[in-house]
Amino acid sequence: MGGGGGGIAKETLVEAALRVLNTADPFEKARLGDEVANKWLKGEIAAPYNDSVDIPVPDRPARLANVKLVSPSEMPKLGKGGSLQSRQAIVHSLVHTESWAIDLSWDIIARFGKQESMPKDFFTDFVKVAQDEGRHFTLLAARLEELGSFYGALPAHDGLWDSATATSKDLLARLAIEHCVHEARGLDVLPTTISRFRKGGDEKTAELLEKVVYPEEITHCAAGVKWFKYLCQRSKTPVMASDSSVPEKSELEEAKTTENVDDEVTQKFHATVRAFFRGPLKPPFNEGARKAAGFGPQWYQPLAVKDFSTE
């Protein structure tokens, strides 16, 4: 990994994340985020944070004021992709979501990485998520312009950041709500969105969503599930037993232990979502994509309203 040397201290990943969060222009935010991500992944940024320096994280990242914000209930209907106007509205909504997803990814690194003493892999996973979100934003914003519109042409809401504010002191809650509820909901609805663009004759947007955004969003949910499980297991075993005196478990005992741990993790997930998310989760669920992200129906079905339409 990259070395230090004398003179000016090299920028840490958390310091770089704060530069991204404090960049107001979303296109520049995405470009800078990509640059920081590449430096981290190449080892040119070596340290995740400085142990002796605490840097405050802004309550709200810098944002331009060119997007008119309304409450979710006041958002105009997006339509079903049959008209150009509807396709513009859907892509605009996706661009806005991706702009916040960039901030959320850098915020989780800056706000929780040092505070929770997270391992290096945590930083790497969310750097990759941040880089993906920046790419999604840039590609979708360019596609929106090809459709004859631009980011800021329509109103948007900031529900995603409201959830970030509510979970700003609890990493477990942040992972559960942003990655295992909101992003998983994206997996549930994206296939319908893709088919609507196809039916509307917009193969280019359908391809972008199907080949780039959709598969990468599965990995983002997977990061949320992975680190939620990690925190649950770490809280039970702060120091991993490493001495050879621990007796070997039989495969049956091992399976029972794994089952008990899985039960405890899903129960913790249910309790966290009920505490931080209003209302039930909405079916139908994209079980295949959710399974690919590492969580089965036992995670989300108990949190769902009963769907009578399937009976």
PDB file of N, CA, C and O in Angstrom, residues 190-255:
ATOM      1  N   LEU A 190     -37.323  -1.991  -9.784  1.00  0.00           N
ATOM      2  CA  LEU A 190     -36.564  -1.753 -11.024  1.00  0.00           C
ATOM      3  C   LEU A 190     -37.000  -2.626 -12.203  1.00  0.00           C
ATOM      4  O   LEU A 190     -37.107  -2.115 -13.321  1.00  0.00           O
ATOM      5  N   PRO A 191     -37.276  -3.930 -12.011  1.00  0.00           N
ATOM      6  CA  PRO A 191     -37.706  -4.722 -13.176  1.00  0.00           C
ATOM      7  C   PRO A 191     -38.970  -4.165 -13.850  1.00  0.00           C
ATOM      8  O   PRO A 191     -39.067  -4.157 -15.081  1.00  0.00           O
ATOM      9  N   THR A 192     -39.914  -3.666 -13.043  1.00  0.00           N
ATOM     10  CA  THR A 192     -41.120  -3.051 -13.613  1.00  0.00           C
ATOM     11  C   THR A 192     -40.756  -1.780 -14.377  1.00  0.00           C
ATOM     12  O   THR A 192     -41.269  -1.536 -15.485  1.00  0.00           O
ATOM     13  N   THR A 193     -39.873  -0.983 -13.797  1.00  0.00           N
ATOM     14  CA  THR A 193     -39.433   0.255 -14.453  1.00  0.00           C
ATOM     15  C   THR A 193     -38.771  -0.064 -15.788  1.00  0.00           C
ATOM     16  O   THR A 193     -39.044   0.580 -16.808  1.00  0.00           O
ATOM     17  N   ILE A 194     -37.913  -1.076 -15.812  1.00  0.00           N
ATOM     18  CA  ILE A 194     -37.218  -1.477 -17.044  1.00  0.00           C
ATOM     19  C   ILE A 194     -38.237  -1.885 -18.105  1.00  0.00           C
ATOM     20  O   ILE A 194     -38.153  -1.461 -19.260  1.00  0.00           O
ATOM     21  N   SER A 195     -39.230  -2.688 -17.710  1.00  0.00           N
ATOM     22  CA  SER A 195     -40.224  -3.151 -18.697  1.00  0.00           C
ATOM     23  C   SER A 195     -41.075  -1.987 -19.204  1.00  0.00           C
ATOM     24  O   SER A 195     -41.483  -1.974 -20.369  1.00  0.00           O
ATOM     25  N   ARG A 196     -41.297  -0.986 -18.369  1.00  0.00           N
ATOM     26  CA  ARG A 196     -42.069   0.187 -18.814  1.00  0.00           C
ATOM     27  C   ARG A 196     -41.307   0.978 -19.879  1.00  0.00           C
ATOM     28  O   ARG A 196     -41.907   1.452 -20.849  1.00  0.00           O
ATOM     29  N   PHE A 197     -39.997   1.121 -19.700  1.00  0.00           N
ATOM     30  CA  PHE A 197     -39.208   1.810 -20.731  1.00  0.00           C
ATOM     31  C   PHE A 197     -39.213   1.013 -22.035  1.00  0.00           C
ATOM     32  O   PHE A 197     -39.327   1.582 -23.119  1.00  0.00           O
ATOM     33  N   ARG A 198     -39.113  -0.312 -21.915  1.00  0.00           N
ATOM     34  CA  ARG A 198     -39.154  -1.164 -23.121  1.00  0.00           C
ATOM     35  C   ARG A 198     -40.478  -0.987 -23.849  1.00  0.00           C
ATOM     36  O   ARG A 198     -40.511  -0.792 -25.060  1.00  0.00           O
ATOM     37  N   LYS A 199     -41.577  -1.064 -23.089  1.00  0.00           N
ATOM     38  CA  LYS A 199     -42.907  -0.928 -23.712  1.00  0.00           C
ATOM     39  C   LYS A 199     -43.084   0.448 -24.336  1.00  0.00           C
ATOM     40  O   LYS A 199     -43.801   0.612 -25.316  1.00  0.00           O
ATOM     41  N   GLY A 200     -42.437   1.460 -23.728  1.00  0.00           N
ATOM     42  CA  GLY A 200     -42.519   2.819 -24.274  1.00  0.00           C
ATOM     43  C   GLY A 200     -41.574   3.052 -25.437  1.00  0.00           C
ATOM     44  O   GLY A 200     -41.491   4.168 -25.959  1.00  0.00           O
ATOM     45  N   GLY A 201     -40.815   2.014 -25.828  1.00  0.00           N
ATOM     46  CA  GLY A 201     -39.916   2.135 -26.973  1.00  0.00           C
ATOM     47  C   GLY A 201     -38.555   2.729 -26.638  1.00  0.00           C
ATOM     48  O   GLY A 201     -37.784   3.058 -27.540  1.00  0.00           O
ATOM     49  N   ASP A 202     -38.238   2.860 -25.352  1.00  0.00           N
ATOM     50  CA  ASP A 202     -36.959   3.457 -24.948  1.00  0.00           C
ATOM     51  C   ASP A 202     -36.004   2.350 -24.504  1.00  0.00           C
ATOM     52  O   ASP A 202     -35.791   2.112 -23.317  1.00  0.00           O
ATOM     53  N   GLU A 203     -35.429   1.675 -25.510  1.00  0.00           N
ATOM     54  CA  GLU A 203     -34.534   0.549 -25.234  1.00  0.00           C
ATOM     55  C   GLU A 203     -33.236   1.019 -24.576  1.00  0.00           C
ATOM     56  O   GLU A 203     -32.658   0.316 -23.741  1.00  0.00           O
ATOM     57  N   LYS A 204     -32.783   2.226 -24.918  1.00  0.00           N
ATOM     58  CA  LYS A 204     -31.497   2.711 -24.398  1.00  0.00           C
ATOM     59  C   LYS A 204     -31.538   2.876 -22.876  1.00  0.00           C
ATOM     60  O   LYS A 204     -30.629   2.457 -22.164  1.00  0.00           O
ATOM     61  N   THR A 205     -32.634   3.487 -22.346  1.00  0.00           N
ATOM     62  CA  THR A 205     -32.755   3.633 -20.885  1.00  0.00           C
ATOM     63  C   THR A 205     -32.951   2.269 -20.233  1.00  0.00           C
ATOM     64  O   THR A 205     -32.358   1.986 -19.181  1.00  0.00           O
ATOM     65  N   ALA A 206     -33.770   1.407 -20.868  1.00  0.00           N
ATOM     66  CA  ALA A 206     -34.001   0.058 -20.328  1.00  0.00           C
ATOM     67  C   ALA A 206     -32.681  -0.692 -20.182  1.00  0.00           C
ATOM     68  O   ALA A 206     -32.415  -1.324 -19.155  1.00  0.00           O
ATOM     69  N   GLU A 207     -31.824  -0.612 -21.225  1.00  0.00           N
ATOM     70  CA  GLU A 207     -30.520  -1.297 -21.202  1.00  0.00           C
ATOM     71  C   GLU A 207     -29.618  -0.746 -20.092  1.00  0.00           C
ATOM     72  O   GLU A 207     -28.960  -1.509 -19.391  1.00  0.00           O
ATOM     73  N   LEU A 208     -29.603   0.575 -19.947  1.00  0.00           N
ATOM     74  CA  LEU A 208     -28.771   1.208 -18.912  1.00  0.00           C
ATOM     75  C   LEU A 208     -29.191   0.719 -17.524  1.00  0.00           C
ATOM     76  O   LEU A 208     -28.343   0.369 -16.688  1.00  0.00           O
ATOM     77  N   LEU A 209     -30.489   0.669 -17.293  1.00  0.00           N
ATOM     78  CA  LEU A 209     -30.988   0.222 -15.989  1.00  0.00           C
ATOM     79  C   LEU A 209     -30.732  -1.274 -15.780  1.00  0.00           C
ATOM     80  O   LEU A 209     -30.329  -1.706 -14.707  1.00  0.00           O
ATOM     81  N   GLU A 210     -30.937  -2.057 -16.847  1.00  0.00           N
ATOM     82  CA  GLU A 210     -30.848  -3.517 -16.729  1.00  0.00           C
ATOM     83  C   GLU A 210     -29.404  -4.018 -16.645  1.00  0.00           C
ATOM     84  O   GLU A 210     -29.094  -4.919 -15.870  1.00  0.00           O
ATOM     85  N   LYS A 211     -28.509  -3.416 -17.430  1.00  0.00           N
ATOM     86  CA  LYS A 211     -27.137  -3.934 -17.537  1.00  0.00           C
ATOM     87  C   LYS A 211     -26.175  -3.277 -16.540  1.00  0.00           C
ATOM     88  O   LYS A 211     -25.157  -3.863 -16.195  1.00  0.00           O
ATOM     89  N   VAL A 212     -26.463  -2.046 -16.134  1.00  0.00           N
ATOM     90  CA  VAL A 212     -25.525  -1.327 -15.256  1.00  0.00           C
ATOM     91  C   VAL A 212     -26.105  -1.140 -13.857  1.00  0.00           C
ATOM     92  O   VAL A 212     -25.558  -1.636 -12.865  1.00  0.00           O
ATOM     93  N   VAL A 213     -27.242  -0.449 -13.771  1.00  0.00           N
ATOM     94  CA  VAL A 213     -27.757  -0.040 -12.456  1.00  0.00           C
ATOM     95  C   VAL A 213     -28.230  -1.244 -11.637  1.00  0.00           C
ATOM     96  O   VAL A 213     -27.803  -1.428 -10.486  1.00  0.00           O
ATOM     97  N   TYR A 214     -29.086  -2.071 -12.217  1.00  0.00           N
ATOM     98  CA  TYR A 214     -29.721  -3.172 -11.480  1.00  0.00           C
ATOM     99  C   TYR A 214     -28.709  -4.144 -10.862  1.00  0.00           C
ATOM    100  O   TYR A 214     -28.740  -4.387  -9.644  1.00  0.00           O
ATOM    101  N   PRO A 215     -27.763  -4.711 -11.639  1.00  0.00           N
ATOM    102  CA  PRO A 215     -26.825  -5.664 -11.013  1.00  0.00           C
ATOM    103  C   PRO A 215     -25.945  -5.026  -9.944  1.00  0.00           C
ATOM    104  O   PRO A 215     -25.605  -5.673  -8.949  1.00  0.00           O
ATOM    105  N   GLU A 216     -25.582  -3.750 -10.137  1.00  0.00           N
ATOM    106  CA  GLU A 216     -24.723  -3.098  -9.149  1.00  0.00           C
ATOM    107  C   GLU A 216     -25.497  -2.770  -7.880  1.00  0.00           C
ATOM    108  O   GLU A 216     -24.944  -2.838  -6.778  1.00  0.00           O
ATOM    109  N   GLU A 217     -26.783  -2.447  -8.009  1.00  0.00           N
ATOM    110  CA  GLU A 217     -27.591  -2.176  -6.810  1.00  0.00           C
ATOM    111  C   GLU A 217     -27.719  -3.428  -5.936  1.00  0.00           C
ATOM    112  O   GLU A 217     -27.812  -3.332  -4.709  1.00  0.00           O
ATOM    113  N   ILE A 218     -27.693  -4.606  -6.549  1.00  0.00           N
ATOM    114  CA  ILE A 218     -27.718  -5.851  -5.763  1.00  0.00           C
ATOM    115  C   ILE A 218     -26.487  -5.912  -4.852  1.00  0.00           C
ATOM    116  O   ILE A 218     -26.591  -6.252  -3.666  1.00  0.00           O
ATOM    117  N   THR A 219     -25.319  -5.509  -5.396  1.00  0.00           N
ATOM    118  CA  THR A 219     -24.097  -5.547  -4.573  1.00  0.00           C
ATOM    119  C   THR A 219     -24.153  -4.514  -3.448  1.00  0.00           C
ATOM    120  O   THR A 219     -23.538  -4.718  -2.396  1.00  0.00           O
ATOM    121  N   HIS A 220     -24.893  -3.416  -3.656  1.00  0.00           N
ATOM    122  CA  HIS A 220     -25.008  -2.397  -2.597  1.00  0.00           C
ATOM    123  C   HIS A 220     -25.861  -2.918  -1.443  1.00  0.00           C
ATOM    124  O   HIS A 220     -25.529  -2.708  -0.276  1.00  0.00           O
ATOM    125  N   CYS A 221     -26.958  -3.589  -1.781  1.00  0.00           N
ATOM    126  CA  CYS A 221     -27.762  -4.238  -0.728  1.00  0.00           C
ATOM    127  C   CYS A 221     -26.920  -5.276   0.001  1.00  0.00           C
ATOM    128  O   CYS A 221     -26.990  -5.398   1.224  1.00  0.00           O
ATOM    129  N   ALA A 222     -26.123  -6.016  -0.765  1.00  0.00           N
ATOM    130  CA  ALA A 222     -25.274  -7.062  -0.176  1.00  0.00           C
ATOM    131  C   ALA A 222     -24.300  -6.461   0.835  1.00  0.00           C
ATOM    132  O   ALA A 222     -24.040  -7.061   1.890  1.00  0.00           O
ATOM    133  N   ALA A 223     -23.770  -5.269   0.542  1.00  0.00           N
ATOM    134  CA  ALA A 223     -22.860  -4.609   1.491  1.00  0.00           C
ATOM    135  C   ALA A 223     -23.605  -4.282   2.782  1.00  0.00           C
ATOM    136  O   ALA A 223     -23.070  -4.467   3.883  1.00  0.00           O
ATOM    137  N   GLY A 224     -24.844  -3.811   2.666  1.00  0.00           N
ATOM    138  CA  GLY A 224     -25.645  -3.518   3.855  1.00  0.00           C
ATOM    139  C   GLY A 224     -25.891  -4.752   4.693  1.00  0.00           C
ATOM    140  O   GLY A 224     -25.726  -4.737   5.924  1.00  0.00           O
ATOM    141  N   VAL A 225     -26.270  -5.852   4.033  1.00  0.00           N
ATOM    142  CA  VAL A 225     -26.542  -7.118   4.742  1.00  0.00           C
ATOM    143  C   VAL A 225     -25.268  -7.629   5.418  1.00  0.00           C
ATOM    144  O   VAL A 225     -25.271  -8.007   6.591  1.00  0.00           O
ATOM    145  N   LYS A 226     -24.168  -7.613   4.665  1.00  0.00           N
ATOM    146  CA  LYS A 226     -22.876  -8.124   5.170  1.00  0.00           C
ATOM    147  C   LYS A 226     -22.448  -7.401   6.442  1.00  0.00           C
ATOM    148  O   LYS A 226     -22.080  -8.040   7.441  1.00  0.00           O
ATOM    149  N   TRP A 227     -22.516  -6.064   6.433  1.00  0.00           N
ATOM    150  CA  TRP A 227     -22.003  -5.311   7.583  1.00  0.00           C
ATOM    151  C   TRP A 227     -23.021  -5.249   8.720  1.00  0.00           C
ATOM    152  O   TRP A 227     -22.626  -5.105   9.884  1.00  0.00           O
ATOM    153  N   PHE A 228     -24.301  -5.414   8.417  1.00  0.00           N
ATOM    154  CA  PHE A 228     -25.304  -5.559   9.480  1.00  0.00           C
ATOM    155  C   PHE A 228     -25.011  -6.850  10.256  1.00  0.00           C
ATOM    156  O   PHE A 228     -24.965  -6.853  11.494  1.00  0.00           O
ATOM    157  N   LYS A 229     -24.788  -7.940   9.518  1.00  0.00           N
ATOM    158  CA  LYS A 229     -24.469  -9.227  10.159  1.00  0.00           C
ATOM    159  C   LYS A 229     -23.165  -9.119  10.963  1.00  0.00           C
ATOM    160  O   LYS A 229     -23.070  -9.635  12.076  1.00  0.00           O
ATOM    161  N   TYR A 230     -22.181  -8.451  10.385  1.00  0.00           N
ATOM    162  CA  TYR A 230     -20.888  -8.298  11.050  1.00  0.00           C
ATOM    163  C   TYR A 230     -21.053  -7.602  12.401  1.00  0.00           C
ATOM    164  O   TYR A 230     -20.502  -8.050  13.417  1.00  0.00           O
ATOM    165  N   LEU A 231     -21.807  -6.503  12.425  1.00  0.00           N
ATOM    166  CA  LEU A 231     -21.993  -5.755  13.679  1.00  0.00           C
ATOM    167  C   LEU A 231     -22.734  -6.603  14.715  1.00  0.00           C
ATOM    168  O   LEU A 231     -22.394  -6.572  15.899  1.00  0.00           O
ATOM    169  N   CYS A 232     -23.743  -7.344  14.265  1.00  0.00           N
ATOM    170  CA  CYS A 232     -24.486  -8.212  15.205  1.00  0.00           C
ATOM    171  C   CYS A 232     -23.552  -9.260  15.809  1.00  0.00           C
ATOM    172  O   CYS A 232     -23.574  -9.503  17.016  1.00  0.00           O
ATOM    173  N   GLN A 233     -22.728  -9.870  14.959  1.00  0.00           N
ATOM    174  CA  GLN A 233     -21.852 -10.929  15.450  1.00  0.00           C
ATOM    175  C   GLN A 233     -20.731 -10.356  16.315  1.00  0.00           C
ATOM    176  O   GLN A 233     -20.349 -10.953  17.315  1.00  0.00           O
ATOM    177  N   ARG A 234     -20.222  -9.170  15.943  1.00  0.00           N
ATOM    178  CA  ARG A 234     -19.149  -8.552  16.730  1.00  0.00           C
ATOM    179  C   ARG A 234     -19.645  -8.173  18.124  1.00  0.00           C
ATOM    180  O   ARG A 234     -18.898  -8.276  19.096  1.00  0.00           O
ATOM    181  N   SER A 235     -20.903  -7.757  18.227  1.00  0.00           N
ATOM    182  CA  SER A 235     -21.428  -7.351  19.541  1.00  0.00           C
ATOM    183  C   SER A 235     -21.546  -8.550  20.481  1.00  0.00           C
ATOM    184  O   SER A 235     -21.494  -8.406  21.697  1.00  0.00           O
ATOM    185  N   LYS A 236     -21.676  -9.748  19.899  1.00  0.00           N
ATOM    186  CA  LYS A 236     -21.760 -10.951  20.723  1.00  0.00           C
ATOM    187  C   LYS A 236     -20.380 -11.497  21.061  1.00  0.00           C
ATOM    188  O   LYS A 236     -20.174 -12.082  22.113  1.00  0.00           O
ATOM    189  N   THR A 237     -19.425 -11.349  20.140  1.00  0.00           N
ATOM    190  CA  THR A 237     -18.079 -11.895  20.346  1.00  0.00           C
ATOM    191  C   THR A 237     -17.059 -10.795  20.072  1.00  0.00           C
ATOM    192  O   THR A 237     -16.449 -10.770  19.008  1.00  0.00           O
ATOM    193  N   PRO A 238     -16.878  -9.862  21.031  1.00  0.00           N
ATOM    194  CA  PRO A 238     -15.960  -8.744  20.811  1.00  0.00           C
ATOM    195  C   PRO A 238     -14.538  -9.208  20.486  1.00  0.00           C
ATOM    196  O   PRO A 238     -13.850  -8.604  19.713  1.00  0.00           O
ATOM    197  N   VAL A 239     -14.115 -10.318  21.127  1.00  0.00           N
ATOM    198  CA  VAL A 239     -12.801 -10.868  20.820  1.00  0.00           C
ATOM    199  C   VAL A 239     -13.010 -12.280  20.308  1.00  0.00           C
ATOM    200  O   VAL A 239     -13.580 -13.118  21.001  1.00  0.00           O
ATOM    201  N   MET A 240     -12.573 -12.532  19.088  1.00  0.00           N
ATOM    202  CA  MET A 240     -12.766 -13.865  18.512  1.00  0.00           C
ATOM    203  C   MET A 240     -11.843 -14.859  19.223  1.00  0.00           C
ATOM    204  O   MET A 240     -10.654 -14.588  19.428  1.00  0.00           O
ATOM    205  N   ALA A 241     -12.386 -15.994  19.608  1.00  0.00           N
ATOM    206  CA  ALA A 241     -11.563 -17.026  20.248  1.00  0.00           C
ATOM    207  C   ALA A 241     -10.582 -17.578  19.228  1.00  0.00           C
ATOM    208  O   ALA A 241     -10.982 -18.006  18.153  1.00  0.00           O
ATOM    209  N   SER A 242      -9.303 -17.569  19.555  1.00  0.00           N
ATOM    210  CA  SER A 242      -8.315 -18.037  18.584  1.00  0.00           C
ATOM    211  C   SER A 242      -7.440 -19.159  19.146  1.00  0.00           C
ATOM    212  O   SER A 242      -6.636 -19.726  18.453  1.00  0.00           O
ATOM    213  N   ASP A 243      -7.590 -19.449  20.462  1.00  0.00           N
ATOM    214  CA  ASP A 243      -6.683 -20.466  20.997  1.00  0.00           C
ATOM    215  C   ASP A 243      -7.167 -21.869  20.642  1.00  0.00           C
ATOM    216  O   ASP A 243      -8.348 -22.102  20.396  1.00  0.00           O
ATOM    217  N   SER A 244      -6.210 -22.794  20.630  1.00  0.00           N
ATOM    218  CA  SER A 244      -6.502 -24.143  20.136  1.00  0.00           C
ATOM    219  C   SER A 244      -7.250 -24.982  21.157  1.00  0.00           C
ATOM    220  O   SER A 244      -7.618 -26.110  20.873  1.00  0.00           O
ATOM    221  N   SER A 245      -7.514 -24.443  22.362  1.00  0.00           N
ATOM    222  CA  SER A 245      -8.192 -25.232  23.389  1.00  0.00           C
ATOM    223  C   SER A 245      -9.703 -25.296  23.163  1.00  0.00           C
ATOM    224  O   SER A 245     -10.393 -26.048  23.827  1.00  0.00           O
ATOM    225  N   VAL A 246     -10.221 -24.462  22.225  1.00  0.00           N
ATOM    226  CA  VAL A 246     -11.665 -24.495  21.965  1.00  0.00           C
ATOM    227  C   VAL A 246     -12.001 -25.819  21.301  1.00  0.00           C
ATOM    228  O   VAL A 246     -11.408 -26.170  20.272  1.00  0.00           O
ATOM    229  N   PRO A 247     -12.915 -26.600  21.884  1.00  0.00           N
ATOM    230  CA  PRO A 247     -13.192 -27.915  21.301  1.00  0.00           C
ATOM    231  C   PRO A 247     -13.859 -27.784  19.931  1.00  0.00           C
ATOM    232  O   PRO A 247     -14.590 -26.844  19.667  1.00  0.00           O
ATOM    233  N   GLU A 248     -13.555 -28.726  19.061  1.00  0.00           N
ATOM    234  CA  GLU A 248     -14.166 -28.756  17.725  1.00  0.00           C
ATOM    235  C   GLU A 248     -15.655 -29.059  17.873  1.00  0.00           C
ATOM    236  O   GLU A 248     -16.047 -29.905  18.669  1.00  0.00           O
ATOM    237  N   LYS A 249     -16.464 -28.376  17.058  1.00  0.00           N
ATOM    238  CA  LYS A 249     -17.904 -28.668  17.085  1.00  0.00           C
ATOM    239  C   LYS A 249     -18.225 -29.657  15.971  1.00  0.00           C
ATOM    240  O   LYS A 249     -17.612 -29.620  14.913  1.00  0.00           O
ATOM    241  N   SER A 250     -19.217 -30.505  16.247  1.00  0.00           N
ATOM    242  CA  SER A 250     -19.679 -31.388  15.181  1.00  0.00           C
ATOM    243  C   SER A 250     -20.410 -30.548  14.137  1.00  0.00           C
ATOM    244  O   SER A 250     -20.808 -29.414  14.403  1.00  0.00           O
ATOM    245  N   GLU A 251     -20.586 -31.116  12.947  1.00  0.00           N
ATOM    246  CA  GLU A 251     -21.284 -30.378  11.875  1.00  0.00           C
ATOM    247  C   GLU A 251     -22.703 -30.025  12.299  1.00  0.00           C
ATOM    248  O   GLU A 251     -23.204 -28.952  11.968  1.00  0.00           O
ATOM    249  N   LEU A 252     -23.346 -30.934  13.053  1.00  0.00           N
ATOM    250  CA  LEU A 252     -24.718 -30.673  13.503  1.00  0.00           C
ATOM    251  C   LEU A 252     -24.747 -29.494  14.473  1.00  0.00           C
ATOM    252  O   LEU A 252     -25.582 -28.598  14.358  1.00  0.00           O
ATOM    253  N   GLU A 253     -23.791 -29.491  15.430  1.00  0.00           N
ATOM    254  CA  GLU A 253     -23.718 -28.375  16.389  1.00  0.00           C
ATOM    255  C   GLU A 253     -23.420 -27.066  15.663  1.00  0.00           C
ATOM    256  O   GLU A 253     -23.986 -26.028  15.970  1.00  0.00           O
ATOM    257  N   GLU A 254     -22.518 -27.142  14.677  1.00  0.00           N
ATOM    258  CA  GLU A 254     -22.151 -25.960  13.890  1.00  0.00           C
ATOM    259  C   GLU A 254     -23.373 -25.405  13.167  1.00  0.00           C
ATOM    260  O   GLU A 254     -23.627 -24.197  13.154  1.00  0.00           O
ATOM    261  N   ALA A 255     -24.157 -26.309  12.584  1.00  0.00           N
ATOM    262  CA  ALA A 255     -25.357 -25.888  11.846  1.00  0.00           C
ATOM    263  C   ALA A 255     -26.365 -25.236  12.788  1.00  0.00           C
ATOM    264  O   ALA A 255     -26.972 -24.215  12.458  1.00  0.00           O
TER     265      ALA A 255
END
